[in-house]
PDB file of C-alpha atoms in Angstrom:
ATOM      1  CA  UNK A   1      27.425  36.563  23.333  1.00 47.00           C
ATOM      2  CA  UNK A   2      26.748  34.811  26.614  1.00 46.00           C
ATOM      3  CA  UNK A   3      23.097  34.333  25.650  1.00 44.00           C
ATOM      4  CA  UNK A   4      24.119  32.583  22.435  1.00 45.00           C
ATOM      5  CA  UNK A   5      26.454  30.181  24.221  1.00 43.00           C
ATOM      6  CA  UNK A   6      23.623  29.185  26.536  1.00 43.00           C
ATOM      7  CA  UNK A   7      21.068  28.890  23.694  1.00 45.00           C
ATOM      8  CA  UNK A   8      23.104  26.431  21.612  1.00 46.00           C
ATOM      9  CA  UNK A   9      23.452  23.786  24.398  1.00 45.00           C
ATOM     10  CA  UNK A  10      19.779  24.256  25.242  1.00 40.00           C
ATOM     11  CA  UNK A  11      18.741  23.640  21.624  1.00 42.00           C
ATOM     12  CA  UNK A  12      21.027  20.586  21.450  1.00 40.00           C
ATOM     13  CA  UNK A  13      19.480  19.248  24.669  1.00 41.00           C
ATOM     14  CA  UNK A  14      15.931  19.594  23.325  1.00 40.00           C
ATOM     15  CA  UNK A  15      16.884  18.054  19.986  1.00 40.00           C
ATOM     16  CA  UNK A  16      18.506  15.043  21.638  1.00 42.00           C
ATOM     17  CA  UNK A  17      15.520  14.624  23.978  1.00 40.00           C
ATOM     18  CA  UNK A  18      13.142  14.754  21.010  1.00 43.00           C
ATOM     19  CA  UNK A  19      15.206  12.211  19.063  1.00 42.00           C
ATOM     20  CA  UNK A  20      15.350   9.901  22.083  1.00 42.00           C
ATOM     21  CA  UNK A  21      11.615  10.306  22.661  1.00 43.00           C
ATOM     22  CA  UNK A  22      10.890   9.661  18.982  1.00 43.00           C
ATOM     23  CA  UNK A  23      12.982   6.475  18.967  1.00 43.00           C
ATOM     24  CA  UNK A  24      11.282   5.162  22.083  1.00 42.00           C
ATOM     25  CA  UNK A  25       7.891   5.893  20.527  1.00 45.00           C
ATOM     26  CA  UNK A  26       8.862   3.927  17.422  1.00 43.00           C
ATOM     27  CA  UNK A  27      10.167   1.050  19.547  1.00 49.00           C
ATOM     28  CA  UNK A  28       6.963   1.087  21.581  1.00 51.00           C
ATOM     29  CA  UNK A  29       4.823   1.114  18.449  1.00 47.00           C
ATOM     30  CA  UNK A  30       6.789  -1.706  16.792  1.00 53.00           C
ATOM     31  CA  UNK A  31       6.521  -3.885  19.902  1.00 58.00           C
ATOM     32  CA  UNK A  32       2.732  -3.321  19.911  1.00 73.00           C
ATOM     33  CA  UNK A  33       2.195  -4.203  16.232  1.00 76.00           C
ATOM     34  CA  UNK A  34      -0.018  -7.242  15.782  1.00 83.00           C
ATOM     35  CA  UNK A  35       0.197  -9.603  12.857  1.00 83.00           C
ATOM     36  CA  UNK A  36      -2.646  -8.947  10.415  1.00 87.00           C
ATOM     37  CA  UNK A  37      -4.846 -11.978   9.789  1.00 92.00           C
ATOM     38  CA  UNK A  38      -5.820 -13.159   6.322  1.00 92.00           C
ATOM     39  CA  UNK A  39      -8.408 -15.869   5.773  1.00 94.00           C
ATOM     40  CA  UNK A  40      -9.874 -17.375   2.633  1.00 95.00           C
ATOM     41  CA  UNK A  41     -13.562 -16.477   2.283  1.00 96.00           C
ATOM     42  CA  UNK A  42     -14.896 -17.579  -1.101  1.00 95.00           C
ATOM     43  CA  UNK A  43     -14.516 -17.337  -4.848  1.00 94.00           C
ATOM     44  CA  UNK A  44     -16.724 -15.652  -7.430  1.00 95.00           C
ATOM     45  CA  UNK A  45     -17.007 -16.794 -11.019  1.00 93.00           C
ATOM     46  CA  UNK A  46     -16.964 -13.749 -13.290  1.00 94.00           C
ATOM     47  CA  UNK A  47     -17.199 -15.534 -16.633  1.00 93.00           C
ATOM     48  CA  UNK A  48     -17.178 -19.122 -17.905  1.00 89.00           C
ATOM     49  CA  UNK A  49     -16.275 -20.056 -21.458  1.00 87.00           C
ATOM     50  CA  UNK A  50     -15.871 -23.565 -22.916  1.00 83.00           C
ATOM     51  CA  UNK A  51     -12.099 -23.467 -22.457  1.00 84.00           C
ATOM     52  CA  UNK A  52     -11.540 -21.118 -19.509  1.00 87.00           C
ATOM     53  CA  UNK A  53     -13.080 -19.267 -16.606  1.00 90.00           C
ATOM     54  CA  UNK A  54     -12.376 -15.923 -14.980  1.00 93.00           C
ATOM     55  CA  UNK A  55     -12.682 -16.030 -11.207  1.00 94.00           C
ATOM     56  CA  UNK A  56     -11.757 -13.964  -8.181  1.00 95.00           C
ATOM     57  CA  UNK A  57     -10.569 -15.600  -4.989  1.00 95.00           C
ATOM     58  CA  UNK A  58     -11.658 -13.465  -2.059  1.00 96.00           C
ATOM     59  CA  UNK A  59      -9.801 -13.217   1.217  1.00 95.00           C
ATOM     60  CA  UNK A  60     -10.613 -11.202   4.338  1.00 95.00           C
ATOM     61  CA  UNK A  61      -7.773  -9.116   5.769  1.00 94.00           C
ATOM     62  CA  UNK A  62      -8.153  -8.136   9.416  1.00 94.00           C
ATOM     63  CA  UNK A  63      -5.779  -5.286  10.275  1.00 92.00           C
ATOM     64  CA  UNK A  64      -5.855  -4.837  14.077  1.00 92.00           C
ATOM     65  CA  UNK A  65      -3.212  -2.094  14.009  1.00 86.00           C
ATOM     66  CA  UNK A  66      -3.607   1.685  14.247  1.00 87.00           C
ATOM     67  CA  UNK A  67      -1.546   1.994  11.052  1.00 82.00           C
ATOM     68  CA  UNK A  68      -2.941   1.695   7.540  1.00 85.00           C
ATOM     69  CA  UNK A  69      -1.230  -0.850   5.315  1.00 83.00           C
ATOM     70  CA  UNK A  70      -0.296   0.446   1.875  1.00 84.00           C
ATOM     71  CA  UNK A  71       2.396  -2.055   1.000  1.00 82.00           C
ATOM     72  CA  UNK A  72       0.558  -5.359   0.697  1.00 90.00           C
ATOM     73  CA  UNK A  73       1.359  -7.671  -2.179  1.00 93.00           C
ATOM     74  CA  UNK A  74       0.439 -11.251  -2.958  1.00 94.00           C
ATOM     75  CA  UNK A  75       1.975 -14.046  -4.965  1.00 95.00           C
ATOM     76  CA  UNK A  76      -0.234 -17.036  -5.687  1.00 95.00           C
ATOM     77  CA  UNK A  77      -0.473 -20.254  -7.646  1.00 95.00           C
ATOM     78  CA  UNK A  78      -3.666 -22.083  -8.530  1.00 93.00           C
ATOM     79  CA  UNK A  79      -3.775 -25.844  -9.013  1.00 91.00           C
ATOM     80  CA  UNK A  80      -6.579 -27.754 -10.764  1.00 87.00           C
ATOM     81  CA  UNK A  81      -6.456 -31.517 -10.388  1.00 82.00           C
ATOM     82  CA  UNK A  82      -2.984 -31.015  -8.901  1.00 84.00           C
ATOM     83  CA  UNK A  83      -1.668 -29.197 -11.995  1.00 85.00           C
ATOM     84  CA  UNK A  84      -0.543 -25.572 -11.899  1.00 89.00           C
ATOM     85  CA  UNK A  85      -2.953 -23.613 -14.096  1.00 87.00           C
ATOM     86  CA  UNK A  86      -2.677 -19.968 -13.024  1.00 89.00           C
ATOM     87  CA  UNK A  87      -0.208 -17.749 -11.214  1.00 91.00           C
ATOM     88  CA  UNK A  88      -0.059 -14.198 -10.000  1.00 92.00           C
ATOM     89  CA  UNK A  89       2.934 -12.215  -8.797  1.00 93.00           C
ATOM     90  CA  UNK A  90       3.109  -9.012  -6.814  1.00 91.00           C
ATOM     91  CA  UNK A  91      -0.626  -8.199  -6.868  1.00 91.00           C
ATOM     92  CA  UNK A  92      -0.957  -4.949  -4.837  1.00 92.00           C
ATOM     93  CA  UNK A  93      -3.459  -4.063  -2.081  1.00 89.00           C
ATOM     94  CA  UNK A  94      -3.955  -1.675   0.823  1.00 89.00           C
ATOM     95  CA  UNK A  95      -5.937  -1.793   4.077  1.00 89.00           C
ATOM     96  CA  UNK A  96      -7.266   0.845   6.450  1.00 91.00           C
ATOM     97  CA  UNK A  97      -6.226   0.889  10.120  1.00 92.00           C
ATOM     98  CA  UNK A  98      -8.269  -1.142  12.619  1.00 94.00           C
ATOM     99  CA  UNK A  99     -10.468  -2.651   9.916  1.00 94.00           C
ATOM    100  CA  UNK A 100     -11.480  -5.716   7.933  1.00 95.00           C
ATOM    101  CA  UNK A 101     -11.367  -5.555   4.168  1.00 93.00           C
ATOM    102  CA  UNK A 102     -11.712  -7.845   1.170  1.00 94.00           C
ATOM    103  CA  UNK A 103      -8.729  -8.761  -0.941  1.00 92.00           C
ATOM    104  CA  UNK A 104      -9.524 -10.107  -4.402  1.00 93.00           C
ATOM    105  CA  UNK A 105      -7.065 -12.204  -6.375  1.00 94.00           C
ATOM    106  CA  UNK A 106      -8.110 -12.466 -10.031  1.00 93.00           C
ATOM    107  CA  UNK A 107      -7.321 -15.636 -11.965  1.00 92.00           C
ATOM    108  CA  UNK A 108      -7.960 -16.888 -15.459  1.00 91.00           C
ATOM    109  CA  UNK A 109      -8.346 -20.654 -15.335  1.00 88.00           C
ATOM    110  CA  UNK A 110      -7.571 -22.675 -18.429  1.00 86.00           C
ATOM    111  CA  UNK A 111      -9.643 -25.878 -18.210  1.00 84.00           C
ATOM    112  CA  UNK A 112      -7.987 -27.426 -21.234  1.00 84.00           C
ATOM    113  CA  UNK A 113      -4.567 -27.059 -19.635  1.00 82.00           C
ATOM    114  CA  UNK A 114      -5.857 -28.832 -16.509  1.00 81.00           C
ATOM    115  CA  UNK A 115      -7.488 -31.669 -18.480  1.00 84.00           C
ATOM    116  CA  UNK A 116      -4.675 -31.835 -21.097  1.00 83.00           C
ATOM    117  CA  UNK A 117      -7.134 -31.522 -23.984  1.00 82.00           C
ATOM    118  CA  UNK A 118     -10.564 -30.283 -24.964  1.00 80.00           C
ATOM    119  CA  UNK A 119     -11.579 -33.889 -25.636  1.00 85.00           C
ATOM    120  CA  UNK A 120     -10.827 -35.035 -22.075  1.00 85.00           C
ATOM    121  CA  UNK A 121     -12.632 -31.948 -20.700  1.00 84.00           C
ATOM    122  CA  UNK A 122     -15.683 -32.718 -22.883  1.00 84.00           C
ATOM    123  CA  UNK A 123     -15.661 -36.368 -21.742  1.00 87.00           C
ATOM    124  CA  UNK A 124     -15.610 -35.290 -18.082  1.00 87.00           C
ATOM    125  CA  UNK A 125     -18.593 -32.985 -18.621  1.00 86.00           C
ATOM    126  CA  UNK A 126     -20.499 -35.642 -20.599  1.00 88.00           C
ATOM    127  CA  UNK A 127     -19.915 -38.109 -17.725  1.00 89.00           C
ATOM    128  CA  UNK A 128     -21.671 -35.578 -15.488  1.00 89.00           C
ATOM    129  CA  UNK A 129     -18.690 -33.986 -13.774  1.00 90.00           C
ATOM    130  CA  UNK A 130     -19.886 -30.529 -12.687  1.00 90.00           C
ATOM    131  CA  UNK A 131     -16.822 -29.290 -10.787  1.00 90.00           C
ATOM    132  CA  UNK A 132     -13.065 -29.623 -10.635  1.00 88.00           C
ATOM    133  CA  UNK A 133     -11.085 -29.527  -7.375  1.00 91.00           C
ATOM    134  CA  UNK A 134      -8.758 -26.588  -6.848  1.00 92.00           C
ATOM    135  CA  UNK A 135      -6.017 -25.646  -4.438  1.00 94.00           C
ATOM    136  CA  UNK A 136      -4.842 -22.058  -4.171  1.00 95.00           C
ATOM    137  CA  UNK A 137      -1.583 -21.273  -2.396  1.00 96.00           C
ATOM    138  CA  UNK A 138      -0.939 -17.616  -1.689  1.00 96.00           C
ATOM    139  CA  UNK A 139       1.638 -15.640   0.259  1.00 95.00           C
ATOM    140  CA  UNK A 140       0.635 -12.152   1.345  1.00 93.00           C
ATOM    141  CA  UNK A 141       3.576  -9.834   2.038  1.00 93.00           C
ATOM    142  CA  UNK A 142       2.894  -6.862   4.274  1.00 87.00           C
ATOM    143  CA  UNK A 143       5.665  -4.302   4.646  1.00 81.00           C
ATOM    144  CA  UNK A 144       5.506  -1.479   7.146  1.00 73.00           C
ATOM    145  CA  UNK A 145       8.453   0.624   8.250  1.00 72.00           C
ATOM    146  CA  UNK A 146       8.674  -1.210  11.543  1.00 71.00           C
ATOM    147  CA  UNK A 147       7.985  -4.808  10.512  1.00 73.00           C
ATOM    148  CA  UNK A 148       7.497  -7.212   7.628  1.00 81.00           C
ATOM    149  CA  UNK A 149       4.879  -9.937   7.695  1.00 84.00           C
ATOM    150  CA  UNK A 150       4.673 -12.901   5.300  1.00 91.00           C
ATOM    151  CA  UNK A 151       1.338 -14.651   5.681  1.00 92.00           C
ATOM    152  CA  UNK A 152       0.846 -17.908   3.770  1.00 95.00           C
ATOM    153  CA  UNK A 153      -2.756 -18.943   3.084  1.00 94.00           C
ATOM    154  CA  UNK A 154      -4.020 -22.081   1.364  1.00 94.00           C
ATOM    155  CA  UNK A 155      -7.549 -22.619   0.079  1.00 94.00           C
ATOM    156  CA  UNK A 156      -9.275 -25.677  -1.360  1.00 94.00           C
ATOM    157  CA  UNK A 157     -12.626 -26.184  -3.009  1.00 93.00           C
ATOM    158  CA  UNK A 158     -14.420 -27.075  -6.217  1.00 92.00           C
ATOM    159  CA  UNK A 159     -14.729 -24.819  -9.244  1.00 89.00           C
ATOM    160  CA  UNK A 160     -17.653 -25.235 -11.644  1.00 89.00           C
ATOM    161  CA  UNK A 161     -17.011 -26.694 -15.071  1.00 87.00           C
ATOM    162  CA  UNK A 162     -18.618 -25.167 -18.143  1.00 83.00           C
ATOM    163  CA  UNK A 163     -21.690 -26.653 -19.739  1.00 78.00           C
ATOM    164  CA  UNK A 164     -20.242 -27.694 -23.036  1.00 61.00           C
ATOM    165  CA  UNK A 165     -21.657 -27.811 -26.490  1.00 62.00           C
ATOM    166  CA  UNK A 166     -19.377 -30.427 -28.066  1.00 54.00           C
ATOM    167  CA  UNK A 167     -19.426 -28.456 -31.339  1.00 55.00           C
ATOM    168  CA  UNK A 168     -17.954 -25.393 -29.586  1.00 50.00           C
ATOM    169  CA  UNK A 169     -14.484 -26.956 -29.800  1.00 48.00           C
TER     170      UNK A 169
END
């Protein structure tokens, strides 16, 4: 009976020490977390049709932390000639610990929506316009148990226009 009375406080002591140690480890880890970096790298054209294009906007995610990131999502909006032409919500990604990885945001770009009509698009191509300016605004949301990071990234450039056969419209 006496042995049991001594064992219970001893177990409680070790449990409380382990809980306290675990909390301090979590606090230490959370204070050492670094903000992942995301930079725009490039875009790749997957397919061009007379009225639309399929592209992927590629970003580089640098995760300097010893934790993998499984809860990354992105919301983005693409503007052509200042007009919203494509959007994406809650596109999911993951990243390995202490690594750099590519993040690809797919977009289907409707040229006719940007130019307001197939006729205006055809006129631009006939005048020799080969590209159209774009702006891509994205917010990457990274959730880990100890912290949440929202990383806004903006990219600008020129997307190629299709070579049009006027009879294709």
